[in-house]
Structures are given as structure tokens and as C-alpha cells.
Amino acid sequence: MTGSALAVVRATGDSVDVDLLAREAGLHPDLVVRLIRLGVLDGPAGSNGSIRVAGAAARLARIARLRRDLGVNVAGAVLASQLLARIDELERRLERYETTPRGVEVITWIRTD
């Protein structure tokens, strides 16, 4: 798997063909479709159409590394990837909390439309 190839795929647009993403990541397209069905990658479940690339390449690369380097099965790689993403999110929140001056309230808005 080449990180540069994934970066190129990520930068080319909003969506990419599943076969192309799988080829660039060095994975079988059926595995990518399986990950879509599991909800790991954003895309139309059960289809071999195009998926939204935003974040997909990074998640796919992390899962592929866990499988290749540690010999973890797909379910274990997905779980570990989700836990690592959650840790990253919590570390960002903690860093923001630690850098916020005392007595200042931070309000975060999430757009839902």
C-alpha cells in the first residue's frame, strides 16, 4: 500500500470508484464493499458504486495497516480503527479544554442539515 496513492485519490474529488480506491489501497474490492456494509466507509451499502472519499482513504489505510502489520482480522481492525479515531477525538477535545482560559465558556455548534 502506498500512502501517496491514497493522498492522490483523496485530493481528486468528492467521490471515487470503489474498485479504484481498493486498487490504490492494495485491497480487494470485495473487502472495501464489506467495509462499506459494516458502516466503516461512507457509501451506498451493498453497492459497488462510488463512495464519498472524505476520510475514507485514511480509515481504509489504517485498517489495511492493522491487518498487514499486526495480522488482525477485519473485525478487529475495524474495532481498533474506531477506537483509535475516538482516542484522537478525545485528545483534540482535551487539548482544546486545556488551552481554554478559565472562566470562558466554549460553545460548539453542530450543523445538522
XYZ file of N, CA and C in Angstrom:
339
model
N 0.853 -1.175 0.000
C 0.000 0.000 0.000
C 0.891 1.228 0.000
N 0.518 2.212 -0.779
C 1.292 3.436 -0.844
C 0.470 4.587 -0.315
N 1.028 5.298 0.672
C 0.323 6.441 1.245
C 0.130 7.559 0.237
N 1.107 7.725 -0.666
C 0.994 8.794 -1.654
C -0.159 8.549 -2.607
N -0.407 7.286 -2.959
C -1.513 6.981 -3.859
C -2.842 7.326 -3.193
N -2.964 7.032 -1.903
C -4.194 7.358 -1.202
C -4.385 8.866 -1.117
N -3.295 9.602 -0.929
C -3.391 11.055 -0.862
C -3.878 11.613 -2.190
N -3.408 11.044 -3.292
C -3.844 11.491 -4.612
C -5.324 11.204 -4.797
N -5.757 10.016 -4.405
C -7.172 9.669 -4.538
C -8.019 10.614 -3.708
N -7.574 10.937 -2.499
C -8.337 11.791 -1.611
C -8.484 13.196 -2.182
N -7.492 13.642 -2.904
C -7.473 15.022 -3.363
C -8.178 15.237 -4.699
N -8.602 14.164 -5.381
C -9.117 14.329 -6.729
C -10.590 14.681 -6.805
N -11.355 14.571 -5.737
C -12.761 14.925 -5.827
C -13.551 14.427 -4.643
N -14.875 14.538 -4.763
C -15.748 14.157 -3.664
C -16.026 12.664 -3.603
N -15.925 11.967 -4.723
C -16.193 10.539 -4.707
C -15.236 9.830 -5.647
N -15.102 8.546 -5.433
C -14.200 7.739 -6.244
C -14.816 6.352 -6.385
N -14.481 5.683 -7.449
C -14.974 4.335 -7.682
C -14.381 3.384 -6.642
N -15.185 2.454 -6.132
C -14.732 1.506 -5.126
C -13.553 0.700 -5.647
N -13.613 0.278 -6.904
C -12.515 -0.502 -7.478
C -11.211 0.288 -7.481
N -11.292 1.568 -7.818
C -10.103 2.409 -7.841
C -9.530 2.582 -6.439
N -10.380 2.855 -5.476
C -9.920 3.032 -4.098
C -9.280 1.749 -3.584
N -9.912 0.607 -3.863
C -9.367 -0.675 -3.424
C -8.014 -0.938 -4.078
N -7.913 -0.664 -5.360
C -6.655 -0.882 -6.079
C -5.546 0.006 -5.512
N -5.860 1.267 -5.262
C -4.864 2.187 -4.723
C -4.431 1.793 -3.317
N -5.349 1.208 -2.537
C -5.032 0.807 -1.167
C -4.390 -0.574 -1.104
N -4.407 -1.291 -2.234
C -3.849 -2.634 -2.258
C -4.756 -3.661 -1.620
N -6.055 -3.382 -1.617
C -7.037 -4.306 -1.045
C -7.974 -4.813 -2.132
N -8.642 -5.901 -1.838
C -9.616 -6.449 -2.778
C -10.891 -5.598 -2.725
N -11.513 -5.324 -3.881
C -12.741 -4.514 -3.886
C -13.855 -5.094 -3.016
N -13.923 -6.425 -2.912
C -14.946 -7.038 -2.060
C -14.755 -6.654 -0.593
N -13.503 -6.507 -0.164
C -13.238 -6.087 1.213
C -13.696 -4.648 1.428
N -13.464 -3.804 0.441
C -13.916 -2.411 0.548
C -15.435 -2.361 0.627
N -16.122 -3.159 -0.206
C -17.588 -3.224 -0.160
C -18.043 -3.744 1.196
N -17.318 -4.726 1.732
C -17.659 -5.271 3.066
C -17.525 -4.186 4.137
N -16.485 -3.370 4.030
C -16.299 -2.286 4.987
C -17.398 -1.238 4.855
N -17.856 -1.012 3.632
C -18.988 -0.096 3.432
C -20.219 -0.654 4.122
N -20.473 -1.949 3.936
C -21.636 -2.589 4.578
C -21.556 -2.532 6.094
N -20.346 -2.621 6.633
C -20.159 -2.542 8.085
C -20.278 -1.115 8.607
N -20.356 -0.146 7.679
C -20.501 1.246 8.084
C -19.186 1.942 8.363
N -18.067 1.295 8.021
C -16.761 1.883 8.265
C -16.474 2.988 7.267
N -16.864 2.786 6.024
C -16.691 3.780 4.969
C -18.048 4.325 4.584
N -18.123 5.618 4.341
C -19.372 6.235 3.916
C -19.641 5.858 2.474
N -20.803 5.278 2.233
C -21.130 4.910 0.867
C -22.446 4.174 0.816
N -22.919 3.885 -0.371
C -24.166 3.145 -0.523
C -23.945 1.694 -0.153
N -24.535 1.249 0.942
C -24.332 -0.107 1.431
C -24.747 -1.126 0.384
N -23.885 -2.100 0.188
C -24.204 -3.199 -0.707
C -24.003 -2.895 -2.169
N -23.483 -1.742 -2.498
C -23.294 -1.429 -3.901
C -21.817 -1.404 -4.229
N -21.515 -1.468 -5.489
C -20.137 -1.340 -5.918
C -19.990 -0.039 -6.690
N -20.799 0.961 -6.332
C -20.773 2.264 -6.993
C -19.680 3.119 -6.406
N -19.902 4.412 -6.360
C -18.864 5.290 -5.828
C -19.151 5.606 -4.374
N -18.098 5.912 -3.628
C -18.235 6.259 -2.218
C -17.701 7.668 -2.012
N -18.118 8.283 -0.920
C -17.587 9.596 -0.576
C -16.184 9.410 -0.006
N -15.240 10.159 -0.531
C -13.838 9.960 -0.203
C -13.434 10.605 1.108
N -14.145 11.640 1.531
C -13.746 12.387 2.719
C -13.544 11.444 3.897
N -12.314 11.268 4.307
C -11.987 10.412 5.437
C -11.898 8.933 5.119
N -12.454 8.494 3.992
C -12.473 7.076 3.659
C -11.069 6.538 3.441
N -10.241 7.285 2.748
C -8.892 6.811 2.439
C -8.080 6.626 3.715
N -8.196 7.549 4.652
C -7.443 7.440 5.904
C -7.916 6.247 6.727
N -9.241 6.060 6.812
C -9.770 4.907 7.555
C -9.353 3.601 6.898
N -9.437 3.551 5.587
C -9.068 2.347 4.849
C -7.583 2.048 5.015
N -6.756 3.074 4.963
C -5.315 2.891 5.140
C -4.993 2.368 6.538
N -5.670 2.902 7.544
C -5.437 2.449 8.921
C -5.840 0.984 9.083
N -6.982 0.618 8.538
C -7.453 -0.767 8.624
C -6.497 -1.695 7.892
N -6.052 -1.281 6.711
C -5.117 -2.104 5.935
C -3.807 -2.293 6.695
N -3.297 -1.231 7.344
C -2.056 -1.342 8.120
C -2.223 -2.286 9.298
N -3.350 -2.192 9.988
C -3.587 -3.083 11.123
C -3.620 -4.537 10.673
N -4.267 -4.768 9.542
C -4.336 -6.140 9.020
C -2.965 -6.626 8.582
N -2.237 -5.803 7.866
C -0.942 -6.205 7.315
C 0.128 -6.319 8.397
N 0.244 -5.296 9.223
C 1.350 -5.245 10.176
C 1.125 -6.090 11.426
N -0.118 -6.158 11.883
C -0.400 -6.884 13.117
C -1.120 -8.205 12.905
N -1.555 -8.463 11.676
C -2.256 -9.707 11.391
C -3.645 -9.770 12.011
N -4.237 -8.614 12.241
C -5.557 -8.539 12.853
C -6.611 -8.835 11.793
N -7.672 -9.562 12.175
C -8.740 -9.829 11.210
C -9.548 -8.559 10.951
N -10.469 -8.623 9.996
C -11.213 -7.431 9.585
C -11.980 -6.822 10.754
N -12.697 -7.631 11.512
C -13.481 -7.107 12.634
C -12.580 -6.443 13.673
N -11.450 -7.063 13.981
C -10.514 -6.489 14.938
C -9.901 -5.192 14.432
N -9.592 -5.164 13.134
C -9.014 -3.953 12.545
C -10.021 -2.808 12.565
N -11.283 -3.129 12.283
C -12.333 -2.104 12.309
C -12.495 -1.561 13.721
N -12.562 -2.459 14.702
C -12.711 -2.041 16.093
C -11.518 -1.195 16.540
N -10.317 -1.651 16.254
C -9.126 -0.894 16.632
C -9.102 0.472 15.951
N -9.497 0.516 14.687
C -9.532 1.776 13.948
C -10.530 2.746 14.572
N -11.698 2.245 14.935
C -12.701 3.095 15.572
C -12.222 3.599 16.927
N -11.573 2.742 17.687
C -11.054 3.149 18.996
C -9.945 4.184 18.847
N -9.062 3.999 17.862
C -8.000 4.980 17.625
C -8.583 6.321 17.194
N -9.630 6.289 16.369
C -10.284 7.536 15.952
C -10.919 8.225 17.154
N -11.517 7.447 18.041
C -12.136 8.011 19.240
C -11.078 8.625 20.163
N -9.945 7.950 20.299
C -8.857 8.490 21.108
C -8.376 9.811 20.529
N -8.223 9.864 19.199
C -7.807 11.119 18.548
C -8.791 12.247 18.855
N -10.086 11.926 18.766
C -11.117 12.934 19.041
C -11.047 13.407 20.493
N -10.893 12.484 21.424
C -10.816 12.852 22.837
C -9.562 13.656 23.142
N -8.450 13.331 22.481
C -7.228 14.106 22.677
C -7.390 15.535 22.160
N -8.085 15.690 21.017
C -8.343 17.041 20.499
C -9.219 17.824 21.470
N -10.242 17.180 22.019
C -11.110 17.859 22.992
C -10.335 18.246 24.240
N -9.497 17.333 24.720
C -8.712 17.614 25.921
C -7.749 18.766 25.679
N -7.105 18.770 24.514
C -6.194 19.864 24.181
C -6.938 21.195 24.131
N -8.143 21.194 23.539
C -8.939 22.417 23.469
C -9.350 22.861 24.873
N -9.707 21.912 25.722
C -10.092 22.221 27.095
C -8.920 22.811 27.864
N -7.733 22.216 27.681
C -6.560 22.677 28.417
C -6.088 24.049 27.956
N -6.365 24.415 26.701
C -5.925 25.710 26.195
C -6.974 26.799 26.372
N -8.180 26.437 26.823
C -9.233 27.421 27.052
C -9.007 28.105 28.393
N -8.972 29.443 28.413
C -8.785 30.162 29.678
C -9.906 29.831 30.666
N -9.561 29.787 31.923
C -10.555 29.508 32.973
C -11.638 30.572 32.948
N -12.868 30.156 33.150
C -13.981 31.083 33.206
C -14.560 31.430 31.843
N -14.004 30.864 30.775
C -14.512 31.123 29.439
C -15.285 29.891 28.987
N -16.520 30.108 28.584
C -17.341 29.002 28.131
C -17.199 28.860 26.616
N -16.951 27.644 26.165
C -16.817 27.367 24.740
C -18.076 26.675 24.274
N -18.723 27.243 23.291
C -19.954 26.666 22.743
C -19.638 26.136 21.361
N -19.968 24.872 21.140
C -19.731 24.249 19.845
C -21.066 24.018 19.167
N -21.185 24.485 17.949
C -22.409 24.294 17.179
C -22.180 23.211 16.159
N -23.136 22.321 16.048
C -23.085 21.269 15.050
C -24.226 21.463 14.091
N -23.912 21.634 12.827
C -24.932 21.837 11.797
C -25.489 20.469 11.396
N -26.810 20.331 11.423
C -27.426 19.023 11.175
C -28.152 18.941 9.843
N -28.093 19.969 9.033
C -28.836 19.896 7.765
C -27.979 19.471 6.623
